[in-house]
CSV table of C-alpha atoms in Angstrom, one decimal:
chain,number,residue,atom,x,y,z
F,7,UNK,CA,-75.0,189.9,70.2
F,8,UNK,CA,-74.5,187.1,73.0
F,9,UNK,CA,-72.5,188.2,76.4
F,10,UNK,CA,-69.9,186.1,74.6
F,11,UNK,CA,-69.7,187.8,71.2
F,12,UNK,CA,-69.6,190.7,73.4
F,13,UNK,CA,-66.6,189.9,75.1
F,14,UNK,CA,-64.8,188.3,71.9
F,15,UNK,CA,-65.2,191.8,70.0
F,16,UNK,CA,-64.0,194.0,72.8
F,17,UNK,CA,-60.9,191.7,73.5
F,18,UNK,CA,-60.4,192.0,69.4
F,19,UNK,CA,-61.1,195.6,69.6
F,20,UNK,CA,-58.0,195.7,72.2
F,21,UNK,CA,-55.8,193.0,70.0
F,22,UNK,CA,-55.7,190.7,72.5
F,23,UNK,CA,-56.8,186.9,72.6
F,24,UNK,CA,-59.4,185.2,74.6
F,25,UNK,CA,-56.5,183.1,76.0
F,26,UNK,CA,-54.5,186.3,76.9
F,27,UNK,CA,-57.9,188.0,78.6
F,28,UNK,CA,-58.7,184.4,80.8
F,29,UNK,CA,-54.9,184.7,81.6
F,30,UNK,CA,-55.1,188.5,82.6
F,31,UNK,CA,-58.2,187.4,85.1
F,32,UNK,CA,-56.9,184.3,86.7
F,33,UNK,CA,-59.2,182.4,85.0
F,34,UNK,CA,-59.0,179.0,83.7
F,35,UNK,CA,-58.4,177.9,80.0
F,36,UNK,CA,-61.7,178.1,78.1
F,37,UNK,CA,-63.6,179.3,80.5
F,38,UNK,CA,-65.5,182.3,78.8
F,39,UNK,CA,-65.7,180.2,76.1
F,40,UNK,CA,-68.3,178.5,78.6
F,41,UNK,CA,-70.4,181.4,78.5
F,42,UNK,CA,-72.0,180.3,74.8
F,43,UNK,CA,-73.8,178.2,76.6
F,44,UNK,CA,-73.7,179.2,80.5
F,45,UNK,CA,-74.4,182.5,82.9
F,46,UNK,CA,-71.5,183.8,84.4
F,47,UNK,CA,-71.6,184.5,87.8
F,48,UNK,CA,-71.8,188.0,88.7
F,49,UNK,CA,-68.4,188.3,90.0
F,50,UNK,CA,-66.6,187.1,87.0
F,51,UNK,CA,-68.7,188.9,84.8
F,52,UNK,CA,-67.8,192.4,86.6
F,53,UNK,CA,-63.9,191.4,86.7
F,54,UNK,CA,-64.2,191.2,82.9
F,55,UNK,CA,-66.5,194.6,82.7
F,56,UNK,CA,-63.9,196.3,84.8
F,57,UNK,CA,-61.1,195.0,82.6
F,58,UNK,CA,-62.8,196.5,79.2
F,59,UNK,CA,-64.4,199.2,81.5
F,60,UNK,CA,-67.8,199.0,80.6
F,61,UNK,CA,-70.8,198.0,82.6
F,62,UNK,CA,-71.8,194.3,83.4
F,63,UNK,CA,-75.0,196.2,81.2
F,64,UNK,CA,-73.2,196.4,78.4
F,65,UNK,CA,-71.7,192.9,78.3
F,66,UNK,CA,-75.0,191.5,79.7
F,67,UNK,CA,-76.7,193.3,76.1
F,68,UNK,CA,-79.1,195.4,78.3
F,69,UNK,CA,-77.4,198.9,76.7
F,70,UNK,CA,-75.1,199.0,74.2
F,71,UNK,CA,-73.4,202.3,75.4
F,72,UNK,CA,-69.5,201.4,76.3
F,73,UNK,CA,-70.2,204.4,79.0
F,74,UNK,CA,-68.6,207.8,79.9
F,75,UNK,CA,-65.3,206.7,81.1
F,76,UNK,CA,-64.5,204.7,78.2
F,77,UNK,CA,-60.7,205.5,77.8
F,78,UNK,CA,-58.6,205.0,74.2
F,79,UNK,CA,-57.2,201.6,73.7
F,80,UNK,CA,-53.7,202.5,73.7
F,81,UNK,CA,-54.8,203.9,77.4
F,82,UNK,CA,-56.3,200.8,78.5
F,83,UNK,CA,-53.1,198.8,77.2
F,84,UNK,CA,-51.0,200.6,79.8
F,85,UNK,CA,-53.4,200.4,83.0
F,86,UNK,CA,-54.2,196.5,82.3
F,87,UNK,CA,-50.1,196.1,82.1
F,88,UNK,CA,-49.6,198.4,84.9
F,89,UNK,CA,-52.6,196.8,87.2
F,90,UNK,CA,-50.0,194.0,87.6
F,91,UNK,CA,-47.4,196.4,89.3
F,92,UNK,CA,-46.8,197.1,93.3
F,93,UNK,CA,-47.8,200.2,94.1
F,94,UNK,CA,-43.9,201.3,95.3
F,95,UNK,CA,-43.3,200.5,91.2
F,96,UNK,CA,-46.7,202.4,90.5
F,97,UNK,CA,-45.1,205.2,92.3
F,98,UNK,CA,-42.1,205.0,90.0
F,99,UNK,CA,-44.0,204.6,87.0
F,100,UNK,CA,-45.7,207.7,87.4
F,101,UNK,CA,-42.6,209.4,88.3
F,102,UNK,CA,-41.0,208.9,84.8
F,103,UNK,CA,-44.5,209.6,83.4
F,104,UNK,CA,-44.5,212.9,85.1
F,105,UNK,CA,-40.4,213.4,84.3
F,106,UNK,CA,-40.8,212.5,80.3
F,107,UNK,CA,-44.0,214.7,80.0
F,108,UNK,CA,-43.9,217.5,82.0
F,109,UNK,CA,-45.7,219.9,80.3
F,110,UNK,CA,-48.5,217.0,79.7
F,111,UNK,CA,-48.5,215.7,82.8
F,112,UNK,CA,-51.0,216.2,85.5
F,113,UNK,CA,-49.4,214.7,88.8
């Protein structure tokens, strides 16, 4: 599997679009589709590692372990929409969290 595939099958593993993934990075249109052919640099390629949270390994196809802090997909939905927020709305976020799920919720 190329870096590419790589990063196509964990996007579709998430339900998002490679269009919706450049947007979340602040990258331009068509640029991963760039790495079929061409390296990344290293700091792009560990912006998108951090967004699936794997390692730049794992995308690079030198393991093919996700690693230990995976986290469930519906879990990575809400940090990548909340990595947008301030941290005062953070703050509030959690708050509701921890008011809606009290006796789930580890503050």
């Amino acid at each position: 599997m190329t870096l590419f595939d790589r990063v196509k099958y964990l996007a579709e593993k998430q339900k998002i679009s490679i269009s919706r993934l450049e947007e979340d990075l602040g990258l331009g249109k068509n640029y991963l589709y760039k790495w079929k052919k061409n390296s990344p640099n290293s700091d792009t390629l560990q912006k998108v590692a951090d967004y699936f949270n794997v390692s730049t390994d794992y995308l690079l196809g030198r393991s093919d372990k996700f690693g230990e802090n995976t986290f469930r997909p519906k879990v990575q939905k809400i940090a990548r929409n909340a990595s947008h927020l301030s941290d005062n709305d953070l703050d509030k976020l959690n708050d509701v969290m921890a008011a809606i799920f009290k006796d789930k919720f580890d503050e």
